[in-house]
Structure formats: C-alpha cells, structure tokens
mmCIF file with all atom_site columns, C-alpha atoms in Angstrom:
data_model
loop_
_atom_site.group_PDB
_atom_site.id
_atom_site.type_symbol
_atom_site.label_atom_id
_atom_site.label_alt_id
_atom_site.label_comp_id
_atom_site.label_asym_id
_atom_site.label_entity_id
_atom_site.label_seq_id
_atom_site.pdbx_PDB_ins_code
_atom_site.Cartn_x
_atom_site.Cartn_y
_atom_site.Cartn_z
_atom_site.occupancy
_atom_site.B_iso_or_equiv
_atom_site.pdbx_formal_charge
_atom_site.auth_seq_id
_atom_site.auth_comp_id
_atom_site.auth_asym_id
_atom_site.auth_atom_id
_atom_site.pdbx_PDB_model_num
ATOM 1   C CA . MET A 1 1   ? -155.437 73.018  295.873 1.00 62.00 ? 22  MET A CA 1
ATOM 2   C CA . ALA A 1 2   ? -152.386 73.050  293.631 1.00 67.00 ? 23  ALA A CA 1
ATOM 3   C CA . ASN A 1 3   ? -154.259 74.892  290.905 1.00 78.00 ? 24  ASN A CA 1
ATOM 4   C CA . SER A 1 4   ? -155.275 77.678  293.264 1.00 86.00 ? 25  SER A CA 1
ATOM 5   C CA . ALA A 1 5   ? -151.668 78.116  294.444 1.00 85.00 ? 26  ALA A CA 1
ATOM 6   C CA . VAL A 1 6   ? -150.470 78.435  290.857 1.00 89.00 ? 27  VAL A CA 1
ATOM 7   C CA . THR A 1 7   ? -153.271 80.907  290.145 1.00 92.00 ? 28  THR A CA 1
ATOM 8   C CA . VAL A 1 8   ? -152.414 83.043  293.170 1.00 91.00 ? 29  VAL A CA 1
ATOM 9   C CA . LEU A 1 9   ? -148.709 82.959  292.280 1.00 91.00 ? 30  LEU A CA 1
ATOM 10  C CA . SER A 1 10  ? -149.341 83.969  288.657 1.00 93.00 ? 31  SER A CA 1
ATOM 11  C CA . LEU A 1 11  ? -151.685 86.773  289.745 1.00 93.00 ? 32  LEU A CA 1
ATOM 12  C CA . GLY A 1 12  ? -149.079 88.021  292.218 1.00 93.00 ? 33  GLY A CA 1
ATOM 13  C CA . LEU A 1 13  ? -146.338 88.001  289.586 1.00 94.00 ? 34  LEU A CA 1
ATOM 14  C CA . SER A 1 14  ? -148.621 89.765  287.111 1.00 95.00 ? 35  SER A CA 1
ATOM 15  C CA . LEU A 1 15  ? -149.405 92.447  289.677 1.00 95.00 ? 36  LEU A CA 1
ATOM 16  C CA . LEU A 1 16  ? -145.702 92.863  290.477 1.00 94.00 ? 37  LEU A CA 1
ATOM 17  C CA . PHE A 1 17  ? -144.903 93.195  286.769 1.00 95.00 ? 38  PHE A CA 1
ATOM 18  C CA . ALA A 1 18  ? -147.664 95.776  286.314 1.00 95.00 ? 39  ALA A CA 1
ATOM 19  C CA . VAL A 1 19  ? -146.350 97.864  289.226 1.00 95.00 ? 40  VAL A CA 1
ATOM 20  C CA . TYR A 1 20  ? -142.775 97.884  287.915 1.00 94.00 ? 41  TYR A CA 1
ATOM 21  C CA . ALA A 1 21  ? -143.889 98.562  284.324 1.00 95.00 ? 42  ALA A CA 1
ATOM 22  C CA . THR A 1 22  ? -145.932 101.549 285.515 1.00 95.00 ? 43  THR A CA 1
ATOM 23  C CA . ARG A 1 23  ? -142.995 102.881 287.544 1.00 95.00 ? 44  ARG A CA 1
ATOM 24  C CA . TYR A 1 24  ? -140.665 102.509 284.557 1.00 93.00 ? 45  TYR A CA 1
ATOM 25  C CA . TYR A 1 25  ? -143.121 104.257 282.225 1.00 92.00 ? 46  TYR A CA 1
ATOM 26  C CA . ALA A 1 26  ? -143.605 107.153 284.659 1.00 92.00 ? 47  ALA A CA 1
ATOM 27  C CA . TYR A 1 27  ? -139.835 107.491 285.183 1.00 91.00 ? 48  TYR A CA 1
ATOM 28  C CA . SER A 1 28  ? -139.293 107.578 281.403 1.00 90.00 ? 49  SER A CA 1
ATOM 29  C CA . ILE A 1 29  ? -141.833 110.362 280.951 1.00 90.00 ? 50  ILE A CA 1
ATOM 30  C CA . VAL A 1 30  ? -140.321 112.469 283.745 1.00 88.00 ? 51  VAL A CA 1
ATOM 31  C CA . THR A 1 31  ? -136.795 111.948 282.427 1.00 86.00 ? 52  THR A CA 1
ATOM 32  C CA . LEU A 1 32  ? -137.685 112.813 278.834 1.00 86.00 ? 53  LEU A CA 1
ATOM 33  C CA . ARG A 1 33  ? -139.565 115.923 279.925 1.00 86.00 ? 54  ARG A CA 1
ATOM 34  C CA . ASN A 1 34  ? -136.283 117.371 281.275 1.00 81.00 ? 55  ASN A CA 1
ATOM 35  C CA . TRP A 1 35  ? -134.249 116.346 278.214 1.00 80.00 ? 56  TRP A CA 1
ATOM 36  C CA . LYS A 1 36  ? -132.300 119.065 276.441 1.00 82.00 ? 57  LYS A CA 1
ATOM 37  C CA . PRO A 1 37  ? -130.554 118.674 273.089 1.00 80.00 ? 58  PRO A CA 1
ATOM 38  C CA . VAL A 1 38  ? -126.784 118.575 273.090 1.00 77.00 ? 59  VAL A CA 1
ATOM 39  C CA . ASP A 1 39  ? -125.132 121.818 272.048 1.00 76.00 ? 60  ASP A CA 1
ATOM 40  C CA . PRO A 1 40  ? -122.974 121.626 268.930 1.00 68.00 ? 61  PRO A CA 1
ATOM 41  C CA . PRO A 1 41  ? -119.244 121.543 269.650 1.00 68.00 ? 62  PRO A CA 1
ATOM 42  C CA . PRO A 1 42  ? -117.552 124.942 269.696 1.00 73.00 ? 63  PRO A CA 1
ATOM 43  C CA . GLU A 1 43  ? -115.305 126.040 266.871 1.00 72.00 ? 64  GLU A CA 1
ATOM 44  C CA . GLU A 1 44  ? -112.408 125.929 269.325 1.00 79.00 ? 65  GLU A CA 1
ATOM 45  C CA . ALA A 1 45  ? -112.847 122.173 269.667 1.00 79.00 ? 66  ALA A CA 1
ATOM 46  C CA . ALA A 1 46  ? -109.769 119.962 269.672 1.00 86.00 ? 67  ALA A CA 1
ATOM 47  C CA . PHE A 1 47  ? -108.400 118.685 266.378 1.00 90.00 ? 68  PHE A CA 1
ATOM 48  C CA . VAL A 1 48  ? -109.246 115.000 265.918 1.00 93.00 ? 69  VAL A CA 1
ATOM 49  C CA . THR A 1 49  ? -107.604 112.443 263.635 1.00 96.00 ? 70  THR A CA 1
ATOM 50  C CA . ILE A 1 50  ? -109.642 109.446 262.489 1.00 96.00 ? 71  ILE A CA 1
ATOM 51  C CA . LEU A 1 51  ? -107.266 106.628 261.546 1.00 96.00 ? 72  LEU A CA 1
ATOM 52  C CA . LEU A 1 52  ? -108.631 103.912 259.257 1.00 94.00 ? 73  LEU A CA 1
ATOM 53  C CA . PRO A 1 53  ? -106.327 100.905 258.736 1.00 93.00 ? 74  PRO A CA 1
ATOM 54  C CA . ILE A 1 54  ? -107.437 99.126  255.553 1.00 90.00 ? 75  ILE A CA 1
ATOM 55  C CA . TYR A 1 55  ? -106.228 95.972  253.840 1.00 88.00 ? 76  TYR A CA 1
ATOM 56  C CA . ASN A 1 56  ? -108.061 94.483  250.825 1.00 87.00 ? 77  ASN A CA 1
ATOM 57  C CA . GLU A 1 57  ? -111.496 95.788  251.781 1.00 90.00 ? 78  GLU A CA 1
ATOM 58  C CA . PRO A 1 58  ? -114.248 95.981  249.137 1.00 91.00 ? 79  PRO A CA 1
ATOM 59  C CA . ALA A 1 59  ? -114.660 99.356  247.421 1.00 90.00 ? 80  ALA A CA 1
ATOM 60  C CA . ARG A 1 60  ? -118.276 99.611  248.590 1.00 93.00 ? 81  ARG A CA 1
ATOM 61  C CA . LEU A 1 61  ? -117.207 99.274  252.222 1.00 93.00 ? 82  LEU A CA 1
ATOM 62  C CA . ILE A 1 62  ? -114.464 101.873 251.830 1.00 93.00 ? 83  ILE A CA 1
ATOM 63  C CA . ASN A 1 63  ? -116.886 104.372 250.275 1.00 94.00 ? 84  ASN A CA 1
ATOM 64  C CA . ARG A 1 64  ? -119.510 103.809 252.984 1.00 95.00 ? 85  ARG A CA 1
ATOM 65  C CA . LEU A 1 65  ? -116.882 104.169 255.707 1.00 95.00 ? 86  LEU A CA 1
ATOM 66  C CA . LEU A 1 66  ? -115.420 107.377 254.301 1.00 95.00 ? 87  LEU A CA 1
ATOM 67  C CA . ASN A 1 67  ? -118.881 108.849 253.643 1.00 95.00 ? 88  ASN A CA 1
ATOM 68  C CA . ALA A 1 68  ? -119.798 108.201 257.272 1.00 95.00 ? 89  ALA A CA 1
ATOM 69  C CA . CYS A 1 69  ? -116.584 109.791 258.536 1.00 94.00 ? 90  CYS A CA 1
ATOM 70  C CA . VAL A 1 70  ? -116.819 112.840 256.262 1.00 94.00 ? 91  VAL A CA 1
ATOM 71  C CA . GLY A 1 71  ? -120.466 113.308 257.194 1.00 92.00 ? 92  GLY A CA 1
ATOM 72  C CA . THR A 1 72  ? -119.697 113.927 260.856 1.00 89.00 ? 93  THR A CA 1
ATOM 73  C CA . GLU A 1 73  ? -120.718 117.273 262.313 1.00 84.00 ? 94  GLU A CA 1
ATOM 74  C CA . PHE A 1 74  ? -117.517 117.722 264.305 1.00 85.00 ? 95  PHE A CA 1
ATOM 75  C CA . PRO A 1 75  ? -115.794 120.915 263.063 1.00 85.00 ? 96  PRO A CA 1
ATOM 76  C CA . ARG A 1 76  ? -112.075 120.056 263.184 1.00 88.00 ? 97  ARG A CA 1
ATOM 77  C CA . TYR A 1 77  ? -110.921 116.640 262.018 1.00 93.00 ? 98  TYR A CA 1
ATOM 78  C CA . GLU A 1 78  ? -108.883 114.784 259.445 1.00 96.00 ? 99  GLU A CA 1
ATOM 79  C CA . ILE A 1 79  ? -109.157 111.233 258.154 1.00 97.00 ? 100 ILE A CA 1
ATOM 80  C CA . ILE A 1 80  ? -106.023 109.203 257.515 1.00 96.00 ? 101 ILE A CA 1
ATOM 81  C CA . VAL A 1 81  ? -106.477 106.008 255.513 1.00 94.00 ? 102 VAL A CA 1
ATOM 82  C CA . ALA A 1 82  ? -103.547 103.670 256.163 1.00 92.00 ? 103 ALA A CA 1
ATOM 83  C CA . ASP A 1 83  ? -103.545 101.193 253.288 1.00 89.00 ? 104 ASP A CA 1
ATOM 84  C CA . ASP A 1 84  ? -101.341 98.173  253.894 1.00 85.00 ? 105 ASP A CA 1
ATOM 85  C CA . SER A 1 85  ? -100.417 97.131  250.325 1.00 77.00 ? 106 SER A CA 1
ATOM 86  C CA . SER A 1 86  ? -103.932 96.278  249.180 1.00 81.00 ? 107 SER A CA 1
ATOM 87  C CA . ASP A 1 87  ? -104.812 94.847  245.787 1.00 85.00 ? 108 ASP A CA 1
ATOM 88  C CA . PRO A 1 88  ? -105.409 97.174  242.788 1.00 85.00 ? 109 PRO A CA 1
ATOM 89  C CA . GLU A 1 89  ? -109.216 97.045  243.132 1.00 85.00 ? 110 GLU A CA 1
ATOM 90  C CA . THR A 1 90  ? -108.982 98.519  246.613 1.00 85.00 ? 111 THR A CA 1
ATOM 91  C CA . LEU A 1 91  ? -106.540 101.174 245.405 1.00 86.00 ? 112 LEU A CA 1
ATOM 92  C CA . ARG A 1 92  ? -109.021 102.290 242.712 1.00 88.00 ? 113 ARG A CA 1
ATOM 93  C CA . ALA A 1 93  ? -111.594 102.985 245.448 1.00 90.00 ? 114 ALA A CA 1
ATOM 94  C CA . TYR A 1 94  ? -109.335 105.731 246.819 1.00 90.00 ? 115 TYR A CA 1
ATOM 95  C CA . ASP A 1 95  ? -109.383 107.720 243.554 1.00 89.00 ? 116 ASP A CA 1
ATOM 96  C CA . ALA A 1 96  ? -112.723 109.333 244.418 1.00 89.00 ? 117 ALA A CA 1
ATOM 97  C CA . TRP A 1 97  ? -111.335 110.566 247.749 1.00 92.00 ? 118 TRP A CA 1
ATOM 98  C CA . LYS A 1 98  ? -107.953 111.964 246.685 1.00 90.00 ? 119 LYS A CA 1
ATOM 99  C CA . ASP A 1 99  ? -109.328 115.494 246.156 1.00 93.00 ? 120 ASP A CA 1
ATOM 100 C CA . ASN A 1 100 ? -111.081 115.691 249.526 1.00 94.00 ? 121 ASN A CA 1
ATOM 101 C CA . PRO A 1 101 ? -109.018 118.011 251.772 1.00 94.00 ? 122 PRO A CA 1
ATOM 102 C CA . ARG A 1 102 ? -109.949 116.112 254.945 1.00 94.00 ? 123 ARG A CA 1
ATOM 103 C CA . VAL A 1 103 ? -108.878 112.686 253.636 1.00 96.00 ? 124 VAL A CA 1
ATOM 104 C CA . LYS A 1 104 ? -105.220 111.682 253.470 1.00 96.00 ? 125 LYS A CA 1
ATOM 105 C CA . ILE A 1 105 ? -104.300 108.324 251.973 1.00 93.00 ? 126 ILE A CA 1
ATOM 106 C CA . VAL A 1 106 ? -101.072 106.634 253.012 1.00 92.00 ? 127 VAL A CA 1
ATOM 107 C CA . HIS A 1 107 ? -100.212 103.572 250.912 1.00 87.00 ? 128 HIS A CA 1
ATOM 108 C CA . ARG A 1 108 ? -97.477  101.058 251.646 1.00 86.00 ? 129 ARG A CA 1
ATOM 109 C CA . ASP A 1 109 ? -96.282  99.098  248.614 1.00 82.00 ? 130 ASP A CA 1
ATOM 110 C CA . THR A 1 110 ? -94.983  95.939  250.302 1.00 80.00 ? 131 THR A CA 1
ATOM 111 C CA . ARG A 1 111 ? -95.609  93.956  253.460 1.00 77.00 ? 132 ARG A CA 1
ATOM 112 C CA . GLU A 1 112 ? -92.077  92.963  254.330 1.00 75.00 ? 133 GLU A CA 1
ATOM 113 C CA . GLY A 1 113 ? -90.464  92.259  257.653 1.00 68.00 ? 134 GLY A CA 1
ATOM 114 C CA . PHE A 1 114 ? -91.528  90.785  260.956 1.00 64.00 ? 135 PHE A CA 1
ATOM 115 C CA . LYS A 1 115 ? -95.329  90.727  261.308 1.00 65.00 ? 136 LYS A CA 1
ATOM 116 C CA . GLY A 1 116 ? -95.721  92.180  257.850 1.00 58.00 ? 137 GLY A CA 1
ATOM 117 C CA . GLY A 1 117 ? -93.537  95.165  258.690 1.00 55.00 ? 138 GLY A CA 1
ATOM 118 C CA . ALA A 1 118 ? -95.778  96.400  261.485 1.00 57.00 ? 139 ALA A CA 1
#
C-alpha cells in the first residue's frame, strides 16, 4: 500500500514538472520570437567617465581591465585611472596606455594623512 502511494505521488510530481516545463519552453519561444536587437546609442549620448581606482594591482589585470573598458561600443567616454601610490611594477603597466586619448592616469606619490589621505 505504501509503495503504491509513493508511486502515485512520484507520477503526479513528474506530470506537474512536465506541465510547467512545457509552459516555460513555450513562453521562451514566444518571447524570443518578438525579440529585437538593441539600437546602438546615438552620437548625442551623454559623456561618461569610467573611474578605476587602482593600488598595487598586477600588470596583467590592469591591461585586461583597460582593454575591456576601451573596447566598449559607447561613443562618448573617458577612462580615469586613479593610482594610489602603487609600486614601480604597477606604474610600468601604465606606460602602454599613456598615448591613448581616452585614458587619463592620475598618480599620487604618497599615502599620507588620515585613512591614507582619502
């Protein structure tokens, strides 16, 4: 008797799952059929500043981060790298980006004052 109750319960739950999975699949197809690609932003788009605070990050990470930011399709933006007195290895990573007109590097030599001069 107990086995038949478990069987009926598992069959009922399986049927319920199948009904909801079918509904979800059908809803996904209908929704994607009406999908339209997003228009590119107009040239009159607002000017955006991307601020990147950096302190002793590896050069590989800095290059990947700046490549991702420069690779954006947004028409009007600038990138400001705020370096908080990093070590010389981190400073050498900025040399490749100094000539890029969208990237501005602001370097602070010391971390003095309350909370590191924040």
